[in-house]
Amino acid sequence: MVGHIHLALFVVAAVLYSVDCTKLKDVNINKIIDSCYSYLDQHLCEGHKWGKKFHFYRPSVEKYTADQWLWDSGAHMIVWSQKNVQNAVLDMRTMLQFQQPDGRIPEQIYWSNRTAKEDAQLLLMYSNTQFTDTTQMPVLPYSLRSIYQASGDKEHLKEFLYPLVNYFKWWRNTRDSGDGLITAIHNWETGLDASPAYDPAFHVYVTEVNQSSWAKVYPKFIEIIESYKFLYKWNVSAIFERPTAPEKPAHLDTWFKVKDLALNCVYSSGWRVLAELAQELGDAETASYCQNEATQSSKAIQTHMYDTEHSTYQTVYTDFDGTDKFSIANSVQNLFPLLLSDLPAEHLTSLVAQLSDPNKYAAPYSVPTVSMDDPQFCATFDADLMWRGPVWGFTNWFILEGLGLHKQLDVQERILTSWVSLVDKSGIYEHYNPLSGEPYGAVGLGMSTLVCDW
């Protein structure tokens, strides 16, 4: 991968690329790395349940149950590949035990011990007590790439490549309405839960994160899940194929169809990564198929997700009347076209300019999840509405990935430097104030240990 640097090798890379490391002269890199792996070690969950063996890492011992989330585990696999690749292999193997016959991989698998009451509460939302009926951001090709880069083991590559190809086919077969874009039927499927990119889909507009705005937005997340359970019995085809929003029962939200920009860019670039991995196996047919899918998805993004009126890429949502509309927030998703290898040069220039603008995304402590000049930007975290401004590890990681892909090494280095400085200042937490570096949320969040991968 172009420009991808393990944190422990950062000083060497700095010499090679003539990077100014003065901001990191007092940073103890090894201390940061040790802290990351110490937290991951504390998050280990292993045992047997339902006749299956499991070995994975929960997101944190705070806030999160001892269960397995798709994109959190995907992050953990990337990080473990740098130190003990077998931990990453076991995490992937654990997750794929619940891949469904149609190819879907669940958002969450409920490995933790639960009481009968807790199981009953799950059944208010989902069709079973083992896993969710939703999926999540399809990051696993990147995880497999890290595993293979670390081990060079083609048996592991064979074991995992084809299930992931089937998972990506599932997205195409069940969530593409014909325009080449894939759709999330719930905001939890992107992992970017309360991003302001989704406000228009929820018919709200939030500029301050507080208990009042939380009460306006968060209950909709639960209502939609429960409507899928009780109105549709989790018949996802029936849910997805509704042409317009149904007349909803009183006080119940039933509609969410969003073609999230980050989701589609991770999906398109994931096909490209799968193509590269298939080529490593000498499977030219699969490599060609995956590359064609990547190209198709990238073309759809550039055709349908570029807002010519505002000269920006943007998330698209399907409104109640069935028409597709652009969202309005300048959220971090708008930077994810950096993951497209065929991104037009003028669009690359525009995205890099935003990342370099101190009024937009060039914050003191790496990359905020909403542009700082957007009315919906909120640097603080005063209620549980996430992804509305604070810095997160996985979005940083993907932006660095995209910058490396396009050889934008100066900007990549600046963001990496500010990210490392942030972690040195505040430790490993769930997310951070991009202006002050103040940490928020769960301590030791596994996703935030991705700083080790650079």
Tab-separated table of C-alpha atoms in Angstrom:
chain	number	residue	atom	x	y	z
A	1	MET	CA	0.000	0.000	0.000
A	2	VAL	CA	1.408	3.346	-1.041
A	3	GLY	CA	2.388	5.550	1.873
A	4	HIS	CA	1.366	3.083	4.613
A	5	ILE	CA	3.744	3.374	7.557
A	6	HIS	CA	3.773	1.457	10.829
A	7	LEU	CA	4.016	3.886	13.726
A	8	ALA	CA	7.217	2.301	15.036
A	9	LEU	CA	8.861	3.002	11.674
A	10	PHE	CA	7.644	6.574	11.518
A	11	VAL	CA	11.020	8.100	12.289
A	12	VAL	CA	12.663	6.088	9.494
A	13	ALA	CA	9.918	7.152	7.102
A	14	ALA	CA	10.412	10.740	8.180
A	15	VAL	CA	14.014	10.610	7.010
A	16	LEU	CA	13.036	9.007	3.691
A	17	TYR	CA	10.313	11.559	2.971
A	18	SER	CA	12.110	14.604	4.489
A	19	VAL	CA	9.352	14.922	7.078
A	20	ASP	CA	9.586	17.544	9.793
A	21	CYS	CA	9.399	15.564	13.053
A	22	THR	CA	9.966	18.486	15.408
A	23	LYS	CA	6.419	18.210	16.714
A	24	LEU	CA	7.102	14.622	17.773
A	25	LYS	CA	10.513	15.120	19.329
A	26	ASP	CA	9.133	14.582	22.829
A	27	VAL	CA	6.694	11.808	21.925
A	28	ASN	CA	7.408	8.325	23.228
A	29	ILE	CA	6.274	6.222	20.258
A	30	ASN	CA	6.908	2.928	22.011
A	31	LYS	CA	4.777	4.030	24.956
A	32	ILE	CA	1.855	4.705	22.606
A	33	ILE	CA	2.252	1.326	20.919
A	34	ASP	CA	2.496	-0.486	24.264
A	35	SER	CA	-0.632	1.297	25.474
A	36	CYS	CA	-2.582	0.287	22.377
A	37	TYR	CA	-1.772	-3.386	22.687
A	38	SER	CA	-2.288	-3.356	26.437
A	39	TYR	CA	-5.857	-2.203	25.918
A	40	LEU	CA	-6.473	-4.746	23.171
A	41	ASP	CA	-5.179	-7.514	25.431
A	42	GLN	CA	-7.685	-6.430	28.087
A	43	HIS	CA	-10.506	-6.687	25.526
A	44	LEU	CA	-9.910	-10.336	24.641
A	45	CYS	CA	-13.028	-12.519	24.645
A	46	GLU	CA	-12.609	-16.251	24.094
A	47	GLY	CA	-14.551	-19.396	24.849
A	48	HIS	CA	-17.342	-21.516	23.407
A	49	LYS	CA	-21.011	-20.778	22.726
A	50	TRP	CA	-23.643	-22.413	20.518
A	51	GLY	CA	-21.124	-25.155	19.785
A	52	LYS	CA	-18.731	-22.619	18.282
A	53	LYS	CA	-15.323	-21.500	19.468
A	54	PHE	CA	-14.684	-17.766	19.635
A	55	HIS	CA	-11.639	-15.524	19.998
A	56	PHE	CA	-12.113	-11.807	19.374
A	57	TYR	CA	-11.673	-8.401	21.003
A	58	ARG	CA	-14.568	-6.328	22.281
A	59	PRO	CA	-14.414	-2.575	21.538
A	60	SER	CA	-13.804	-1.624	25.184
A	61	VAL	CA	-14.463	-2.933	28.674
A	62	GLU	CA	-16.336	0.328	29.246
A	63	LYS	CA	-19.705	0.983	27.620
A	64	TYR	CA	-19.532	-1.969	25.191
A	65	THR	CA	-20.695	-5.504	25.968
A	66	ALA	CA	-18.447	-8.520	25.373
A	67	ASP	CA	-19.767	-8.908	21.830
A	68	GLN	CA	-18.249	-8.711	18.363
A	69	TRP	CA	-18.938	-5.761	16.046
A	70	LEU	CA	-18.001	-6.025	12.373
A	71	TRP	CA	-16.047	-2.852	11.784
A	72	ASP	CA	-14.562	-2.723	15.276
A	73	SER	CA	-13.194	-6.221	14.794
A	74	GLY	CA	-12.013	-5.189	11.352
A	75	ALA	CA	-9.946	-2.442	12.989
A	76	HIS	CA	-8.602	-4.832	15.625
A	77	MET	CA	-7.481	-7.263	12.917
A	78	ILE	CA	-5.519	-4.523	11.190
A	79	VAL	CA	-3.755	-3.568	14.416
A	80	TRP	CA	-3.050	-7.136	15.555
A	81	SER	CA	-1.536	-7.935	12.154
A	82	GLN	CA	1.337	-5.635	13.080
A	83	LYS	CA	2.229	-7.588	16.228
A	84	ASN	CA	0.539	-11.011	16.448
A	85	VAL	CA	-1.175	-11.898	13.204
A	86	GLN	CA	-2.698	-15.052	14.663
A	87	ASN	CA	-4.948	-12.900	16.843
A	88	ALA	CA	-6.235	-11.234	13.674
A	89	VAL	CA	-6.766	-14.608	12.001
A	90	LEU	CA	-8.770	-15.921	14.957
A	91	ASP	CA	-10.873	-12.745	15.048
A	92	MET	CA	-11.729	-13.075	11.344
A	93	ARG	CA	-12.428	-16.795	11.688
A	94	THR	CA	-14.709	-16.144	14.649
A	95	MET	CA	-16.746	-13.590	12.723
A	96	LEU	CA	-17.130	-15.663	9.571
A	97	GLN	CA	-18.745	-18.475	11.544
A	98	PHE	CA	-21.923	-16.388	11.357
A	99	GLN	CA	-21.747	-15.437	7.713
A	100	GLN	CA	-25.218	-16.195	6.364
A	101	PRO	CA	-26.008	-18.452	3.374
A	102	ASP	CA	-26.759	-15.379	1.250
A	103	GLY	CA	-23.318	-13.898	2.072
A	104	ARG	CA	-24.282	-11.319	4.680
A	105	ILE	CA	-22.011	-10.831	7.684
A	106	PRO	CA	-23.891	-9.457	10.721
A	107	GLU	CA	-23.144	-6.101	12.284
A	108	GLN	CA	-22.971	-7.667	15.741
A	109	ILE	CA	-22.650	-11.187	17.127
A	110	TYR	CA	-23.870	-11.686	20.706
A	111	TRP	CA	-21.152	-13.910	22.167
A	112	SER	CA	-21.569	-12.593	25.721
A	113	ASN	CA	-23.636	-14.409	28.330
A	114	ARG	CA	-27.150	-13.027	28.562
A	115	THR	CA	-30.075	-13.591	30.848
A	116	ALA	CA	-33.487	-14.661	29.579
A	117	LYS	CA	-34.679	-11.089	30.109
A	118	GLU	CA	-31.814	-9.708	28.048
A	119	ASP	CA	-32.541	-12.185	25.255
A	120	ALA	CA	-36.177	-11.100	25.323
A	121	GLN	CA	-35.058	-7.490	24.907
A	122	LEU	CA	-33.013	-8.468	21.852
A	123	LEU	CA	-36.092	-10.090	20.352
A	124	LEU	CA	-37.892	-6.757	20.544
A	125	MET	CA	-35.420	-5.581	17.899
A	126	TYR	CA	-34.085	-8.556	15.971
A	127	SER	CA	-35.217	-11.909	14.632
A	128	ASN	CA	-32.927	-13.986	16.860
A	129	THR	CA	-30.650	-13.768	19.894
A	130	GLN	CA	-27.374	-14.724	18.213
A	131	PHE	CA	-26.753	-11.838	15.810
A	132	THR	CA	-28.285	-8.718	14.328
A	133	ASP	CA	-30.242	-8.619	11.072
A	134	THR	CA	-28.159	-5.628	10.002
A	135	THR	CA	-24.618	-5.481	8.675
A	136	GLN	CA	-21.945	-2.779	8.984
A	137	MET	CA	-19.291	-0.816	7.109
A	138	PRO	CA	-17.554	-3.422	4.862
A	139	VAL	CA	-13.970	-2.885	6.031
A	140	LEU	CA	-12.898	-6.540	6.086
A	141	PRO	CA	-10.944	-6.573	2.783
A	142	TYR	CA	-8.540	-4.119	4.409
A	143	SER	CA	-8.292	-6.416	7.416
A	144	LEU	CA	-7.473	-9.380	5.192
A	145	ARG	CA	-4.890	-7.331	3.338
A	146	SER	CA	-3.172	-6.568	6.649
A	147	ILE	CA	-3.260	-10.244	7.619
A	148	TYR	CA	-1.714	-11.275	4.317
A	149	GLN	CA	0.892	-8.512	4.318
A	150	ALA	CA	1.986	-9.593	7.786
A	151	SER	CA	1.962	-13.369	7.269
A	152	GLY	CA	2.330	-13.999	3.552
A	153	ASP	CA	0.201	-17.078	4.266
A	154	LYS	CA	-1.770	-17.998	1.153
A	155	GLU	CA	-3.777	-20.625	3.032
A	156	HIS	CA	-5.262	-17.869	5.183
A	157	LEU	CA	-5.812	-15.835	2.042
A	158	LYS	CA	-7.736	-18.717	0.449
A	159	GLU	CA	-9.711	-19.281	3.635
A	160	PHE	CA	-10.947	-15.705	3.896
A	161	LEU	CA	-10.910	-14.210	0.396
A	162	TYR	CA	-13.873	-16.048	-1.076
A	163	PRO	CA	-16.214	-15.506	1.889
A	164	LEU	CA	-15.463	-11.780	1.635
A	165	VAL	CA	-16.140	-11.806	-2.104
A	166	ASN	CA	-19.490	-13.432	-1.321
A	167	TYR	CA	-20.171	-10.775	1.289
A	168	PHE	CA	-19.535	-8.035	-1.258
A	169	LYS	CA	-21.769	-9.832	-3.753
A	170	TRP	CA	-24.476	-9.814	-1.076
A	171	TRP	CA	-24.297	-6.025	-0.927
A	172	ARG	CA	-24.641	-5.812	-4.714
A	173	ASN	CA	-27.463	-8.372	-4.892
A	174	THR	CA	-29.570	-6.988	-2.048
A	175	ARG	CA	-28.745	-3.290	-1.604
A	176	ASP	CA	-28.190	-1.925	-5.124
A	177	SER	CA	-31.390	-0.378	-6.467
A	178	GLY	CA	-30.021	-0.279	-9.998
A	179	ASP	CA	-27.792	2.805	-10.018
A	180	GLY	CA	-24.624	1.006	-8.896
A	181	LEU	CA	-24.755	2.461	-5.385
A	182	ILE	CA	-25.401	0.472	-2.218
A	183	THR	CA	-27.885	1.516	0.434
A	184	ALA	CA	-27.929	1.345	4.222
A	185	ILE	CA	-31.366	0.636	5.680
A	186	HIS	CA	-30.285	1.814	9.120
A	187	ASN	CA	-27.699	4.358	10.225
A	188	TRP	CA	-25.992	1.725	12.396
A	189	GLU	CA	-25.044	-0.096	9.193
A	190	THR	CA	-22.460	2.555	8.374
A	191	GLY	CA	-21.126	2.789	11.933
A	192	LEU	CA	-21.439	6.598	11.662
A	193	ASP	CA	-24.519	6.532	13.841
A	194	ALA	CA	-25.655	10.142	14.312
A	195	SER	CA	-23.675	11.855	11.573
A	196	PRO	CA	-25.349	15.081	10.434
A	197	ALA	CA	-25.234	13.595	6.935
A	198	TYR	CA	-28.330	11.669	8.045
A	199	ASP	CA	-30.283	14.591	9.482
A	200	PRO	CA	-32.208	15.214	6.248
A	201	ALA	CA	-33.148	11.531	6.084
A	202	PHE	CA	-34.551	11.840	9.613
A	203	HIS	CA	-36.122	15.231	8.790
A	204	VAL	CA	-34.236	16.980	11.594
A	205	TYR	CA	-31.527	19.654	11.690
A	206	VAL	CA	-29.278	19.607	14.743
A	207	THR	CA	-26.627	22.232	15.415
A	208	GLU	CA	-26.003	21.558	19.128
A	209	VAL	CA	-25.367	18.210	20.797
A	210	ASN	CA	-27.274	18.112	24.069
A	211	GLN	CA	-29.994	16.104	25.776
A	212	SER	CA	-32.689	17.985	23.895
A	213	SER	CA	-31.249	17.156	20.481
A	214	TRP	CA	-30.554	13.595	21.626
A	215	ALA	CA	-34.248	13.182	22.501
A	216	LYS	CA	-35.172	14.467	19.055
A	217	VAL	CA	-32.878	12.107	17.129
A	218	TYR	CA	-31.798	8.974	18.989
A	219	PRO	CA	-35.257	7.416	19.562
A	220	LYS	CA	-35.647	7.268	15.772
A	221	PHE	CA	-32.775	4.766	15.640
A	222	ILE	CA	-34.672	2.361	17.880
A	223	GLU	CA	-38.041	2.986	16.249
A	224	ILE	CA	-36.736	2.032	12.828
A	225	ILE	CA	-35.203	-1.204	14.111
A	226	GLU	CA	-38.415	-2.113	15.936
A	227	SER	CA	-40.538	-1.297	12.899
A	228	TYR	CA	-38.457	-3.689	10.817
A	229	LYS	CA	-39.064	-6.382	13.401
A	230	PHE	CA	-42.777	-5.918	14.038
A	231	LEU	CA	-44.029	-4.585	10.697
A	232	TYR	CA	-41.801	-6.611	8.362
A	233	LYS	CA	-40.478	-9.466	10.521
A	234	TRP	CA	-37.046	-8.572	9.156
A	235	ASN	CA	-37.939	-9.365	5.563
A	236	VAL	CA	-35.131	-7.196	4.240
A	237	SER	CA	-36.283	-7.484	0.628
A	238	ALA	CA	-39.682	-6.093	1.595
A	239	ILE	CA	-38.025	-3.308	3.588
A	240	PHE	CA	-35.572	-2.324	0.866
A	241	GLU	CA	-37.959	-2.572	-2.081
A	242	ARG	CA	-40.568	-0.148	-0.672
A	243	PRO	CA	-40.798	2.617	-3.307
A	244	THR	CA	-41.981	5.247	-0.828
A	245	ALA	CA	-42.310	5.594	2.912
A	246	PRO	CA	-45.420	3.848	4.219
A	247	GLU	CA	-47.954	5.660	6.321
A	248	LYS	CA	-46.341	5.186	9.672
A	249	PRO	CA	-48.044	4.324	12.946
A	250	ALA	CA	-48.243	7.165	15.434
A	251	HIS	CA	-44.875	8.151	16.908
A	252	LEU	CA	-42.971	5.441	14.998
A	253	ASP	CA	-40.260	6.048	12.419
A	254	THR	CA	-40.149	3.368	9.723
A	255	TRP	CA	-37.998	4.817	6.916
A	256	PHE	CA	-34.254	5.064	6.381
A	257	LYS	CA	-32.693	4.562	2.950
A	258	VAL	CA	-29.307	6.249	2.657
A	259	LYS	CA	-26.588	5.833	0.067
A	260	ASP	CA	-23.846	6.918	2.397
A	261	LEU	CA	-20.782	8.262	0.626
A	262	ALA	CA	-18.246	6.657	2.974
A	263	LEU	CA	-20.067	3.327	2.755
A	264	ASN	CA	-19.959	3.381	-1.036
A	265	CYS	CA	-16.315	4.447	-1.195
A	266	VAL	CA	-15.228	1.739	1.265
A	267	TYR	CA	-17.277	-0.730	-0.768
A	268	SER	CA	-15.733	0.305	-4.090
A	269	SER	CA	-12.189	0.354	-2.741
A	270	GLY	CA	-12.859	-2.931	-0.935
A	271	TRP	CA	-13.562	-4.564	-4.293
A	272	ARG	CA	-10.225	-3.198	-5.512
A	273	VAL	CA	-8.407	-4.651	-2.503
A	274	LEU	CA	-10.122	-8.010	-3.056
A	275	ALA	CA	-8.976	-7.908	-6.691
A	276	GLU	CA	-5.380	-7.337	-5.584
A	277	LEU	CA	-5.585	-10.200	-3.097
A	278	ALA	CA	-7.096	-12.549	-5.692
A	279	GLN	CA	-4.201	-11.685	-7.961
A	280	GLU	CA	-1.836	-12.742	-5.166
A	281	LEU	CA	-3.496	-16.177	-5.311
A	282	GLY	CA	-3.127	-16.305	-9.066
A	283	ASP	CA	-6.914	-16.298	-9.443
A	284	ALA	CA	-7.195	-14.077	-12.493
A	285	GLU	CA	-10.910	-14.712	-12.970
A	286	THR	CA	-11.839	-13.558	-9.466
A	287	ALA	CA	-9.391	-10.654	-9.689
A	288	SER	CA	-10.991	-9.475	-12.927
A	289	TYR	CA	-14.493	-9.833	-11.499
A	290	CYS	CA	-13.608	-7.841	-8.372
A	291	GLN	CA	-11.850	-5.113	-10.343
A	292	ASN	CA	-14.858	-4.762	-12.641
A	293	GLU	CA	-17.078	-4.357	-9.574
A	294	ALA	CA	-14.711	-1.743	-8.155
A	295	THR	CA	-14.796	0.194	-11.411
A	296	GLN	CA	-18.593	-0.039	-11.622
A	297	SER	CA	-18.976	1.264	-8.070
A	298	SER	CA	-16.481	4.081	-8.548
A	299	LYS	CA	-18.228	5.187	-11.732
A	300	ALA	CA	-21.582	5.191	-9.909
A	301	ILE	CA	-20.131	7.324	-7.095
A	302	GLN	CA	-18.695	9.852	-9.532
A	303	THR	CA	-21.930	9.918	-11.549
A	304	HIS	CA	-24.555	9.983	-8.818
A	305	MET	CA	-22.837	11.306	-5.692
A	306	TYR	CA	-21.111	14.404	-7.025
A	307	ASP	CA	-23.203	17.500	-6.363
A	308	THR	CA	-22.354	19.769	-9.290
A	309	GLU	CA	-24.255	22.689	-7.778
A	310	HIS	CA	-21.952	22.765	-4.765
A	311	SER	CA	-18.905	21.130	-6.419
A	312	THR	CA	-18.608	18.404	-3.796
A	313	TYR	CA	-19.232	14.744	-3.251
A	314	GLN	CA	-22.180	14.132	-0.962
A	315	THR	CA	-24.236	11.401	0.697
A	316	VAL	CA	-27.566	10.684	-0.998
A	317	TYR	CA	-30.767	9.817	0.833
A	318	THR	CA	-34.103	8.577	-0.470
A	319	ASP	CA	-36.815	10.835	0.872
A	320	PHE	CA	-40.299	9.752	1.954
A	321	ASP	CA	-41.634	10.257	-1.581
A	322	GLY	CA	-39.028	7.926	-3.071
A	323	THR	CA	-36.854	10.612	-4.674
A	324	ASP	CA	-33.101	10.703	-4.159
A	325	LYS	CA	-31.712	13.926	-2.703
A	326	PHE	CA	-28.297	15.168	-1.653
A	327	SER	CA	-27.592	15.625	2.022
A	328	ILE	CA	-26.299	19.033	3.086
A	329	ALA	CA	-23.667	18.654	5.832
A	330	ASN	CA	-19.975	18.799	5.001
A	331	SER	CA	-19.240	15.673	7.021
A	332	VAL	CA	-16.157	13.459	6.973
A	333	GLN	CA	-17.875	11.111	4.525
A	334	ASN	CA	-17.338	13.799	1.881
A	335	LEU	CA	-13.586	13.086	2.041
A	336	PHE	CA	-13.884	9.350	1.399
A	337	PRO	CA	-13.657	9.550	-2.419
A	338	LEU	CA	-9.920	9.694	-1.660
A	339	LEU	CA	-10.226	5.890	-1.563
A	340	LEU	CA	-11.078	5.790	-5.278
A	341	SER	CA	-8.013	5.025	-7.384
A	342	ASP	CA	-9.569	6.695	-10.450
A	343	LEU	CA	-10.582	9.892	-8.662
A	344	PRO	CA	-10.398	12.791	-11.143
A	345	ALA	CA	-7.419	15.061	-10.547
A	346	GLU	CA	-9.526	18.169	-9.976
A	347	HIS	CA	-11.585	16.362	-7.328
A	348	LEU	CA	-8.419	15.161	-5.602
A	349	THR	CA	-7.136	18.729	-5.523
A	350	SER	CA	-10.377	19.917	-3.947
A	351	LEU	CA	-10.374	17.244	-1.233
A	352	VAL	CA	-6.731	17.842	-0.346
A	353	ALA	CA	-7.447	21.574	-0.150
A	354	GLN	CA	-10.221	20.919	2.391
A	355	LEU	CA	-7.882	18.768	4.466
A	356	SER	CA	-5.354	21.609	4.391
A	357	ASP	CA	-7.807	24.370	5.287
A	358	PRO	CA	-7.709	25.367	9.009
A	359	ASN	CA	-11.318	26.522	8.675
A	360	LYS	CA	-12.464	23.110	7.475
A	361	TYR	CA	-10.600	19.874	8.267
A	362	ALA	CA	-7.078	20.970	9.261
A	363	ALA	CA	-7.838	21.002	12.977
A	364	PRO	CA	-5.087	21.144	15.622
A	365	TYR	CA	-5.700	17.483	16.495
A	366	SER	CA	-6.131	15.628	13.188
A	367	VAL	CA	-9.378	15.395	11.233
A	368	PRO	CA	-12.785	16.325	12.675
A	369	THR	CA	-15.809	14.344	11.529
A	370	VAL	CA	-17.602	17.499	10.364
A	371	SER	CA	-16.006	20.478	8.656
A	372	MET	CA	-15.345	23.185	11.248
A	373	ASP	CA	-17.101	25.863	9.172
A	374	ASP	CA	-20.295	23.811	8.900
A	375	PRO	CA	-23.171	25.026	11.140
A	376	GLN	CA	-23.622	21.433	12.328
A	377	PHE	CA	-20.036	21.068	13.554
A	378	CYS	CA	-19.836	20.434	17.290
A	379	ALA	CA	-16.382	19.903	18.793
A	380	THR	CA	-17.696	18.765	22.177
A	381	PHE	CA	-19.631	15.676	23.241
A	382	ASP	CA	-22.347	16.481	25.727
A	383	ALA	CA	-24.874	13.805	24.748
A	384	ASP	CA	-24.707	10.427	23.024
A	385	LEU	CA	-24.961	11.676	19.446
A	386	MET	CA	-21.693	10.617	17.862
A	387	TRP	CA	-19.791	11.577	14.693
A	388	ARG	CA	-20.874	15.231	14.742
A	389	GLY	CA	-17.422	16.801	15.014
A	390	PRO	CA	-15.048	14.888	17.319
A	391	VAL	CA	-12.100	12.940	15.880
A	392	TRP	CA	-12.355	9.159	15.440
A	393	GLY	CA	-9.598	6.653	14.713
A	394	PHE	CA	-11.123	4.783	11.790
A	395	THR	CA	-11.998	7.908	9.814
A	396	ASN	CA	-8.441	9.148	10.342
A	397	TRP	CA	-7.155	5.777	9.142
A	398	PHE	CA	-9.187	5.809	5.935
A	399	ILE	CA	-8.197	9.376	5.122
A	400	LEU	CA	-4.520	8.473	5.548
A	401	GLU	CA	-5.121	5.425	3.357
A	402	GLY	CA	-6.609	7.568	0.604
A	403	LEU	CA	-3.868	10.178	0.807
A	404	GLY	CA	-1.258	7.429	0.518
A	405	LEU	CA	-3.053	5.949	-2.483
A	406	HIS	CA	-2.730	9.290	-4.272
A	407	LYS	CA	0.806	9.977	-3.013
A	408	GLN	CA	-0.250	13.045	-1.038
A	409	LEU	CA	2.496	12.356	1.480
A	410	ASP	CA	2.942	15.853	2.888
A	411	VAL	CA	-0.697	16.110	3.941
A	412	GLN	CA	-0.640	12.515	5.100
A	413	GLU	CA	2.372	13.219	7.314
A	414	ARG	CA	0.815	16.340	8.809
A	415	ILE	CA	-2.380	14.505	9.766
A	416	LEU	CA	-0.445	11.548	11.135
A	417	THR	CA	1.733	13.873	13.207
A	418	SER	CA	-1.315	15.602	14.692
A	419	TRP	CA	-2.987	12.233	15.391
A	420	VAL	CA	0.074	10.884	17.196
A	421	SER	CA	0.339	14.140	19.151
A	422	LEU	CA	-3.321	13.793	20.114
A	423	VAL	CA	-2.852	10.258	21.427
A	424	ASP	CA	0.322	11.278	23.234
A	425	LYS	CA	-1.562	14.120	24.904
A	426	SER	CA	-4.819	12.362	25.768
A	427	GLY	CA	-4.322	8.598	25.554
A	428	ILE	CA	-6.529	6.029	23.829
A	429	TYR	CA	-10.208	6.962	23.965
A	430	GLU	CA	-13.308	6.589	21.847
A	431	HIS	CA	-13.136	10.033	20.245
A	432	TYR	CA	-11.648	13.469	20.843
A	433	ASN	CA	-12.273	17.192	20.636
A	434	PRO	CA	-10.406	18.233	17.454
A	435	LEU	CA	-9.689	21.719	18.845
A	436	SER	CA	-8.501	20.941	22.368
A	437	GLY	CA	-7.646	17.239	22.220
A	438	GLU	CA	-9.991	16.511	25.143
A	439	PRO	CA	-10.882	12.798	25.146
A	440	TYR	CA	-14.458	11.551	25.183
A	441	GLY	CA	-16.244	8.248	25.599
A	442	ALA	CA	-14.878	4.796	26.335
A	443	VAL	CA	-11.266	4.528	27.424
A	444	GLY	CA	-9.068	2.191	25.387
A	445	LEU	CA	-11.436	1.892	22.413
A	446	GLY	CA	-9.949	-0.684	20.075
A	447	MET	CA	-10.733	1.311	16.947
A	448	SER	CA	-8.534	4.130	18.237
A	449	THR	CA	-5.532	1.801	18.412
A	450	LEU	CA	-5.404	2.070	14.620
A	451	VAL	CA	-2.870	4.822	15.233
A	452	CYS	CA	-0.422	1.894	15.643
A	453	ASP	CA	-0.932	0.885	12.021
A	454	TRP	CA	0.674	4.086	10.785
